[in-house]
């Protein structure tokens, strides 16, 4: 089991940037693939980005490709989501999650979740 705590959310104007962090505790963090999901009010949780256990493979939703960058530091048990060129439609609660399974764009593949951090983008 992995415990996850997100941070770095906040209020930003459209076009701005934020960097989300996810701190993981528990053993063998480097054996877990990690994902970021988001959920806006009244909408289902949606995939944003994922990174393999080694960091060598990354995945992005089409809506964030070329704007967001996922990375990880296994020595620090951290995962990051750099978000640039933010849009009002990026407003949501962002969650990080961990898994040792495949299908990294599917929320059901993840076993452990953080509590989320709010990102609000004003127009």
Backbone as a printed PyTorch tensor [residue, N CA C, xyz], in Angstrom:
tensor([[[  0.8420,  -1.1940,   0.0000],
         [  0.0000,   0.0000,   0.0000],
         [  0.8790,   1.2470,   0.0000]],

        [[  0.4160,   2.2640,  -0.7020],
         [  1.1430,   3.5260,  -0.8000],
         [  0.2270,   4.6430,  -0.3060]],

        [[  0.7420,   5.4790,   0.5660],
         [  0.0010,   6.6620,   1.0060],
         [  0.4530,   7.8420,   0.1600]],

        [[ -0.5080,   8.6160,  -0.3100],
         [ -0.2330,   9.6970,  -1.2440],
         [ -0.8140,  11.0120,  -0.7450]],

        [[ -0.0220,  12.0750,  -0.8670],
         [ -0.4720,  13.4050,  -0.4570],
         [ -0.1130,  14.3950,  -1.5610]],

        [[ -1.1490,  15.0330,  -2.1340],
         [ -0.9270,  16.0240,  -3.1770],
         [ -0.7840,  17.4150,  -2.5810]],

        [[ -0.0730,  18.2610,  -3.3100],
         [  0.0490,  19.6650,  -2.9380],
         [  0.3310,  20.4710,  -4.1870]],

        [[  0.2440,  21.7910,  -4.0420],
         [  0.6100,  22.6700,  -5.1430],
         [ -0.5580,  23.2750,  -5.8970]],

        [[ -1.7740,  22.8930,  -5.5530],
         [ -2.9180,  23.4850,  -6.2120],
         [ -3.1100,  24.9410,  -5.8040]],

        [[ -4.0270,  25.6050,  -6.4950],
         [ -4.3060,  26.9920,  -6.1580],
         [ -5.1110,  27.6630,  -7.2460]],

        [[ -5.1660,  28.9810,  -7.1410],
         [ -5.8950,  29.8070,  -8.1060],
         [ -4.8870,  30.4820,  -9.0290]],

        [[ -5.1230,  30.3690, -10.3240],
         [ -4.2150,  30.9510, -11.2980],
         [ -5.0260,  31.4970, -12.4580]],

        [[ -4.5080,  32.5180, -13.1070],
         [ -5.1850,  33.0660, -14.2780],
         [ -4.9240,  32.1890, -15.5040]],

        [[ -5.8290,  32.2530, -16.4440],
         [ -5.6480,  31.5230, -17.6950],
         [ -4.3150,  31.9080, -18.3370]],

        [[ -3.6220,  30.9050, -18.8380],
         [ -2.3030,  31.1180, -19.4030],
         [ -1.1710,  30.9210, -18.4200]],

        [[ -1.5190,  30.8210, -17.1460],
         [ -0.5120,  30.6620, -16.1070],
         [ -0.0770,  29.2180, -15.9310]],

        [[  0.7530,  29.0050, -14.9120],
         [  1.3210,  27.6900, -14.6500],
         [  1.1930,  27.3220, -13.1860]],

        [[  1.1350,  26.0350, -12.9400],
         [  1.1880,  25.4740, -11.5980],
         [  1.9790,  24.1780, -11.6600]],

        [[  2.6070,  23.8370, -10.5390],
         [  3.2940,  22.5540, -10.4410],
         [  2.6950,  21.7840,  -9.2780]],

        [[  2.0770,  20.6770,  -9.5790],
         [  1.5270,  19.8150,  -8.5440],
         [  2.5780,  18.8070,  -8.1070]],

        [[  2.5600,  18.4970,  -6.8230],
         [  3.4570,  17.4920,  -6.2750],
         [  2.6380,  16.4110,  -5.5920]],

        [[  3.1640,  15.2220,  -5.5980],
         [  2.5330,  14.1010,  -4.9160],
         [  3.6280,  13.3740,  -4.1360]],

        [[  3.5060,  13.4090,  -2.8180],
         [  4.4670,  12.7330,  -1.9530],
         [  3.9360,  11.3590,  -1.5940]],

        [[  4.7590,  10.3550,  -1.7830],
         [  4.3550,   8.9800,  -1.5160],
         [  5.1280,   8.4080,  -0.3550]],

        [[  4.4530,   7.6570,   0.4510],
         [  5.1230,   6.9360,   1.5320],
         [  4.7410,   5.4730,   1.4310]],

        [[  5.5640,   4.6350,   1.9850],
         [  5.3480,   3.2130,   1.8360],
         [  6.5130,   2.5980,   1.1070]],

        [[  6.5800,   1.3170,   1.1640],
         [  7.7210,   0.6410,   0.5950],
         [  7.6190,   0.4970,  -0.9090]],

        [[  8.7560,   0.3980,  -1.5450],
         [  8.8370,   0.0370,  -2.9640],
         [  8.1150,   1.0090,  -3.8810]],

        [[  8.2190,   2.2900,  -3.5920],
         [  7.5760,   3.2990,  -4.4470],
         [  8.0130,   3.1480,  -5.8940]],

        [[  9.2710,   2.8160,  -6.0900],
         [  9.8080,   2.7590,  -7.4500],
         [  9.2500,   1.5960,  -8.2670]],

        [[  8.4690,   0.7340,  -7.6470],
         [  7.8470,  -0.3570,  -8.4010],
         [  6.4360,  -0.0140,  -8.8650]],

        [[  5.9590,   1.1860,  -8.5060],
         [  4.6050,   1.5980,  -8.8520],
         [  4.6060,   2.5680, -10.0220]],

        [[  3.7000,   2.3490, -10.9470],
         [  3.3820,   3.3880, -11.9080],
         [  2.4640,   4.3920, -11.2170]],

        [[  2.5460,   5.6310, -11.6550],
         [  1.7950,   6.7050, -11.0110],
         [  0.9560,   7.4470, -12.0360]],

        [[ -0.1970,   7.9000, -11.5900],
         [ -1.0710,   8.6330, -12.4890],
         [ -1.6350,   9.8790, -11.8410]],

        [[ -2.0360,  10.8110, -12.6750],
         [ -2.7790,  11.9900, -12.2440],
         [ -4.1490,  11.9450, -12.9120]],

        [[ -5.1730,  12.1810, -12.1180],
         [ -6.5450,  12.2760, -12.5940],
         [ -7.1340,  13.5800, -12.0890]],

        [[ -8.2340,  13.9800, -12.6680],
         [ -8.9050,  15.1900, -12.1860],
         [-10.4180,  14.9970, -12.2480]],

        [[-11.0940,  15.7450, -11.4000],
         [-12.5460,  15.6750, -11.3600],
         [-13.1090,  17.0670, -11.1560]],

        [[-13.8850,  17.5070, -12.1230],
         [-14.5570,  18.7900, -12.0370],
         [-15.9520,  18.5770, -11.4580]],

        [[-16.5540,  19.6120, -10.8850],
         [-17.8960,  19.4730, -10.2980],
         [-18.8930,  18.9270, -11.3090]],

        [[-19.6280,  17.9080, -10.9170],
         [-20.6540,  17.3430, -11.7770],
         [-20.1400,  16.4540, -12.8830]],

        [[-18.8260,  16.2110, -12.8990],
         [-18.2470,  15.3850, -13.9550],
         [-17.5540,  14.1670, -13.3580]],

        [[-17.3340,  13.1880, -14.2050],
         [-16.6240,  12.0030, -13.7530],
         [-15.1220,  12.2840, -13.6700]],

        [[-14.4600,  11.4690, -12.8610],
         [-13.0060,  11.5760, -12.7650],
         [-12.3950,  11.1870, -14.1150]],

        [[-11.4360,  11.9810, -14.5830],
         [-10.8440,  11.7160, -15.8770],
         [ -9.3260,  11.6370, -15.7990]],

        [[ -8.7870,  10.8320, -16.6790],
         [ -7.3410,  10.6470, -16.7570],
         [ -6.6670,  11.9190, -17.2610]],

        [[ -5.5350,  12.2390, -16.6590],
         [ -4.7380,  13.3830, -17.0890],
         [ -3.3890,  12.9100, -17.6350]],

        [[ -2.6680,  12.1500, -16.8170],
         [ -1.3190,  11.7530, -17.2050],
         [ -0.8720,  10.5850, -16.3440]],

        [[  0.0960,   9.8230, -16.8360],
         [  0.6570,   8.7170, -16.0690],
         [  2.1200,   8.5310, -16.4400]],

        [[  2.8450,   7.8860, -15.5390],
         [  4.2660,   7.6520, -15.7480],
         [  4.6100,   6.2570, -15.2390]],

        [[  5.4360,   5.5590, -15.9820],
         [  5.8220,   4.2070, -15.5970],
         [  6.7220,   4.2260, -14.3670]],

        [[  6.9420,   3.0470, -13.7910],
         [  7.7020,   2.9610, -12.5520],
         [  9.1030,   3.5440, -12.7000]],

        [[  9.6980,   3.3980, -13.8740],
         [ 11.0570,   3.8920, -14.0970],
         [ 11.0880,   5.3460, -14.5400]],

        [[  9.9330,   5.8510, -14.9370],
         [  9.8890,   7.1940, -15.5050],
         [ 10.1700,   7.2220, -16.9920]],

        [[ 10.4130,   6.0710, -17.5710],
         [ 10.8040,   6.0290, -18.9690],
         [  9.6670,   6.1640, -19.9580]],

        [[  8.4430,   5.9240, -19.4890],
         [  7.2790,   6.0100, -20.3740],
         [  6.2410,   6.9240, -19.7300]],

        [[  5.7210,   7.8380, -20.5200],
         [  4.7000,   8.7460, -20.0280],
         [  3.4900,   8.7320, -20.9510]],

        [[  2.3510,   9.0710, -20.3840],
         [  1.0940,   9.0900, -21.1120],
         [  0.3560,  10.3810, -20.7690]],

        [[ -0.3630,  10.9020, -21.7560],
         [ -1.1120,  12.1310, -21.5460],
         [ -2.4790,  12.0390, -22.2130]],

        [[ -3.4600,  12.6490, -21.5730],
         [ -4.7430,  12.8440, -22.2440],
         [ -4.5440,  13.8570, -23.3630]],

        [[ -5.3070,  13.7190, -24.4130],
         [ -5.1660,  14.6470, -25.5390],
         [ -5.3910,  16.0880, -25.1140]],

        [[ -6.2590,  16.2870, -24.1430],
         [ -6.6120,  17.6440, -23.7150],
         [ -5.4660,  18.3760, -23.0260]],

        [[ -4.4560,  17.6390, -22.5570],
         [ -3.3580,  18.2820, -21.8310],
         [ -2.0100,  18.0830, -22.5190]],

        [[ -2.0010,  17.3020, -23.5690],
         [ -0.7450,  17.0250, -24.2630],
         [ -0.1260,  18.3270, -24.7400]],

        [[  1.1700,  18.4310, -24.6170],
         [  1.9640,  19.6110, -24.9990],
         [  1.8080,  20.7700, -24.0270]],

        [[  0.9840,  20.6210, -22.9950],
         [  0.8570,  21.6630, -21.9640],
         [  1.3160,  21.1610, -20.5930]],

        [[  1.0640,  19.8890, -20.3120],
         [  1.4000,  19.3150, -19.0170],
         [  2.5850,  18.3680, -19.1730]],

        [[  3.3920,  18.2610, -18.1150],
         [  4.5090,  17.3310, -18.1040],
         [  4.5410,  16.5910, -16.7730]],

        [[  4.5380,  15.2680, -16.8430],
         [  4.6380,  14.4460, -15.6430],
         [  6.0760,  14.0040, -15.4670]],

        [[  6.5020,  13.9190, -14.2150],
         [  7.8510,  13.4390, -13.9160],
         [  7.8400,  12.8020, -12.5360]],

        [[  8.9070,  12.0990, -12.2100],
         [  9.0020,  11.4760, -10.8910],
         [ 10.4470,  11.4670, -10.4400]],

        [[ 10.6180,  11.4250,  -9.1360],
         [ 11.9300,  11.3150,  -8.5190],
         [ 11.8330,  10.1530,  -7.5320]],

        [[ 12.3010,   8.9980,  -7.9400],
         [ 12.1580,   7.8110,  -7.0860],
         [ 13.0020,   7.9010,  -5.8230]],

        [[ 14.0750,   8.6680,  -5.8780],
         [ 14.9070,   8.8170,  -4.6830],
         [ 14.1870,   9.6130,  -3.5970]],

        [[ 13.2610,  10.4780,  -4.0240],
         [ 12.5170,  11.3100,  -3.0760],
         [ 11.0690,  10.8420,  -2.8950]],

        [[ 10.6780,   9.7770,  -3.5780],
         [  9.2950,   9.2950,  -3.5160],
         [  8.2990,  10.3890,  -3.9160]],

        [[  8.6020,  11.0530,  -5.0070],
         [  7.7780,  12.1760,  -5.4430],
         [  7.3630,  12.0130,  -6.9070]],

        [[  6.1730,  12.5050,  -7.1990],
         [  5.6850,  12.6210,  -8.5620],
         [  5.2220,  14.0610,  -8.7620]],

        [[  5.4590,  14.5770,  -9.9520],
         [  5.1330,  15.9700, -10.2310],
         [  4.2630,  16.0700, -11.4900]],

        [[  3.4850,  17.1380, -11.5320],
         [  2.7360,  17.4580, -12.7490],
         [  2.9250,  18.9550, -12.9980]],

        [[  3.7380,  19.2770, -13.9750],
         [  3.9360,  20.6660, -14.3740],
         [  2.8430,  21.0320, -15.3700]],

        [[  2.0830,  22.0430, -15.0350],
         [  0.9450,  22.4390, -15.8630],
         [  1.1700,  23.8480, -16.3780]],

        [[  1.2950,  23.9880, -17.6770],
         [  1.5090,  25.2730, -18.3330],
         [  0.3240,  25.6310, -19.2120]],

        [[  0.2470,  26.8730, -19.5840],
         [ -0.8290,  27.3510, -20.4670],
         [ -2.1910,  26.8950, -19.9680]],

        [[ -2.4330,  27.0970, -18.7070],
         [ -3.6670,  26.6050, -18.0980],
         [ -4.8930,  27.3070, -18.6660]],

        [[ -5.9660,  26.5490, -18.7500],
         [ -7.2290,  27.0330, -19.2900],
         [ -8.3160,  26.8990, -18.2200]],

        [[ -9.3710,  27.6780, -18.3110],
         [-10.4650,  27.5300, -17.3380],
         [-11.0020,  26.1000, -17.2760]],

        [[-10.9790,  25.3890, -18.3790],
         [-11.4990,  24.0190, -18.3870],
         [-10.5830,  23.0370, -17.6670]],

        [[ -9.4130,  23.4820, -17.2470],
         [ -8.5370,  22.6470, -16.4230],
         [ -8.9300,  22.6900, -14.9480]],

        [[ -9.8730,  23.5430, -14.6100],
         [-10.3220,  23.6600, -13.2270],
         [-10.9200,  22.3460, -12.7460]],

        [[-10.3800,  21.8360, -11.6420],
         [-10.8140,  20.5470, -11.1070],
         [-10.0280,  20.2510,  -9.8400]],

        [[-10.4500,  19.2050,  -9.1540],
         [ -9.6170,  18.6330,  -8.1000],
         [ -8.7220,  17.5970,  -8.7650]],

        [[ -7.4250,  17.6930,  -8.4930],
         [ -6.4540,  16.8030,  -9.0970],
         [ -5.9920,  15.7710,  -8.0590]],

        [[ -5.9950,  14.5210,  -8.5050],
         [ -5.6320,  13.4050,  -7.6400],
         [ -4.4240,  12.6770,  -8.2190]],

        [[ -3.5330,  12.2380,  -7.3490],
         [ -2.5200,  11.2980,  -7.8110],
         [ -2.8880,   9.9110,  -7.2920]],

        [[ -2.4140,   8.9060,  -8.0060],
         [ -2.7700,   7.5340,  -7.6950],
         [ -1.6230,   6.6130,  -8.0810]],

        [[ -1.6130,   5.4420,  -7.4640],
         [ -0.5370,   4.4900,  -7.7120],
         [ -1.1070,   3.1380,  -8.1150]],

        [[ -0.3380,   2.4240,  -8.9060],
         [ -0.7500,   1.1040,  -9.3460],
         [  0.4460,   0.2680,  -9.7300]],

        [[  0.2650,  -1.0470,  -9.6570],
         [  1.2530,  -1.9690, -10.1940],
         [  0.6640,  -2.7470, -11.3710]],

        [[ -0.4920,  -2.2690, -11.8500],
         [ -1.1460,  -2.9070, -12.9810],
         [ -0.9030,  -2.0870, -14.2470]],

        [[ -1.4720,  -2.5210, -15.3510],
         [ -1.3970,  -1.7800, -16.5990],
         [ -2.6190,  -0.9050, -16.7580]],

        [[ -2.9530,  -0.5800, -18.0000],
         [ -4.1130,   0.2760, -18.3140],
         [ -4.0620,   1.5730, -17.5080]],

        [[ -2.9910,   2.2920, -17.6550],
         [ -2.7260,   3.4430, -16.7940],
         [ -3.6790,   4.6050, -17.0280]],

        [[ -4.4770,   4.5900, -18.0800],
         [ -5.4390,   5.6640, -18.3060],
         [ -6.8010,   5.3450, -17.7020]],

        [[ -6.9060,   4.2460, -16.9760],
         [ -8.1770,   3.8200, -16.3980],
         [ -8.1160,   3.9590, -14.8850]],

        [[ -9.0490,   4.7240, -14.3170],
         [ -9.0390,   4.9650, -12.8700],
         [ -9.1340,   3.6600, -12.0910]],

        [[ -9.8870,   2.7150, -12.6100],
         [-10.0660,   1.4450, -11.9140],
         [ -8.8090,   0.6150, -11.7870]],

        [[ -7.7760,   0.9610, -12.5230],
         [ -6.5240,   0.2160, -12.4490],
         [ -5.6840,   0.6200, -11.2400]],

        [[ -6.0500,   1.7110, -10.5930],
         [ -5.2500,   2.2530,  -9.5080],
         [ -5.7780,   1.7930,  -8.1500]],

        [[ -4.8520,   1.5200,  -7.2660],
         [ -5.2090,   0.9770,  -5.9680],
         [ -5.2450,   2.0160,  -4.8530]],

        [[ -4.3720,   2.9700,  -4.9090],
         [ -4.2660,   3.9590,  -3.8410],
         [ -4.3800,   5.3630,  -4.4230]],

        [[ -5.0660,   6.2220,  -3.6810],
         [ -5.3410,   7.5840,  -4.1260],
         [ -5.0290,   8.5820,  -3.0170]],

        [[ -4.6180,   9.7710,  -3.4460],
         [ -4.4840,  10.8650,  -2.5020],
         [ -5.8240,  11.5470,  -2.2820]],

        [[ -5.8090,  12.5920,  -1.4570],
         [ -7.0520,  13.2910,  -1.1140],
         [ -7.4020,  14.3620,  -2.1310]],

        [[ -6.4790,  14.7030,  -2.9890],
         [ -6.7380,  15.6810,  -4.0320],
         [ -6.2990,  17.0810,  -3.6660]],

        [[ -6.0330,  17.8850,  -4.6850],
         [ -5.6950,  19.2930,  -4.5120],
         [ -6.4610,  20.0940,  -5.5550]],

        [[ -7.0340,  21.2060,  -5.1260],
         [ -7.8990,  21.9940,  -6.0020],
         [ -7.0660,  22.8990,  -6.9040]],

        [[ -7.3840,  22.8810,  -8.1770],
         [ -6.8080,  23.7970,  -9.1520],
         [ -7.9510,  24.6000,  -9.7600]],

        [[ -7.8440,  25.9120,  -9.6660],
         [ -8.8570,  26.7940, -10.2240],
         [ -8.1900,  27.7610, -11.1810]],

        [[ -8.6740,  27.7890, -12.4190],
         [ -8.1220,  28.6580, -13.4470],
         [ -9.1870,  29.6890, -13.8170]],

        [[ -8.8730,  30.9340, -13.5860],
         [ -9.8270,  32.0000, -13.8760],
         [ -9.5940,  32.5350, -15.2790]],

        [[-10.6670,  32.9980, -15.8870],
         [-10.5720,  33.5060, -17.2770],
         [-10.3030,  34.9900, -17.2890]]])
